[in-house]
């Protein structure tokens, strides 16, 4: 009789590599208080190596931008996807992240034989997948995915800044910095803020209290 532990395993880590294309997957934007969570999937071309690939968090903005363009030019295929603020609030940030990762993989022009995902959790996929802790620093395809996801999300935050400059999205990229927390205190929350995150929920609560009551 099979063990309960075996039956629960949806995607197991295997000791051999599946023949065929391998995709790296990573996300950006799980922690911020605003904006979507973004995921990217990348299949690199072994014949067109890219120098300098690393965890996006260890690179400067200029390095990320340069590598971003090289990845798009040299990779066999890339895909960037996201889960919206509404989906984050409806399903929670972890489930929304898994949704974005699955969409990124499904958006690849070429179907990989295996997917390597940064972290310790896997989205539900129809291909062999393995989670790799600190994979963005260990696997070049995951490093490439982390760079694409980070640059894409940073650009989204720059667009949000044009719409709501008083929050400073271009500077903090939605994270709960002192600047951002002060802006929430002063201006309340906007439509791009994640209501399910406690500082934003508190800001919406303050806004509700401060709203003038209609006369009967």
PDB file of C-alpha atoms in Angstrom, residues 23 27 41 47 54 89 104 106 120 137 145 152 169 174-175 184 215:
ATOM      1  CA  UNK A  23      12.834  26.989 -18.224  1.00  0.00           C
ATOM      2  CA  UNK A  27       8.719  36.437  -9.430  1.00  0.00           C
ATOM      3  CA  UNK A  41       9.771  32.342 -17.396  1.00  0.00           C
ATOM      4  CA  UNK A  47      24.670  28.747 -27.970  1.00  0.00           C
ATOM      5  CA  UNK A  54      22.714  36.914 -11.218  1.00  0.00           C
ATOM      6  CA  UNK A  89      -6.756  40.506  -2.406  1.00  0.00           C
ATOM      7  CA  UNK A 104       4.349  32.880 -17.339  1.00  0.00           C
ATOM      8  CA  UNK A 106       1.992  28.809 -20.165  1.00  0.00           C
ATOM      9  CA  UNK A 120      10.339  26.228  -2.025  1.00  0.00           C
ATOM     10  CA  UNK A 137      21.594  32.903  -7.511  1.00  0.00           C
ATOM     11  CA  UNK A 145      13.654  35.264 -15.051  1.00  0.00           C
ATOM     12  CA  UNK A 152       8.953  44.713 -15.751  1.00  0.00           C
ATOM     13  CA  UNK A 169       6.066  54.674  -6.390  1.00  0.00           C
ATOM     14  CA  UNK A 174       5.435  49.872  -3.673  1.00  0.00           C
ATOM     15  CA  UNK A 175       7.369  48.581  -0.661  1.00  0.00           C
ATOM     16  CA  UNK A 184      -0.491  56.389   3.156  1.00  0.00           C
ATOM     17  CA  UNK A 215     -27.383  64.094   5.595  1.00  0.00           C
TER      18      UNK A 215
END
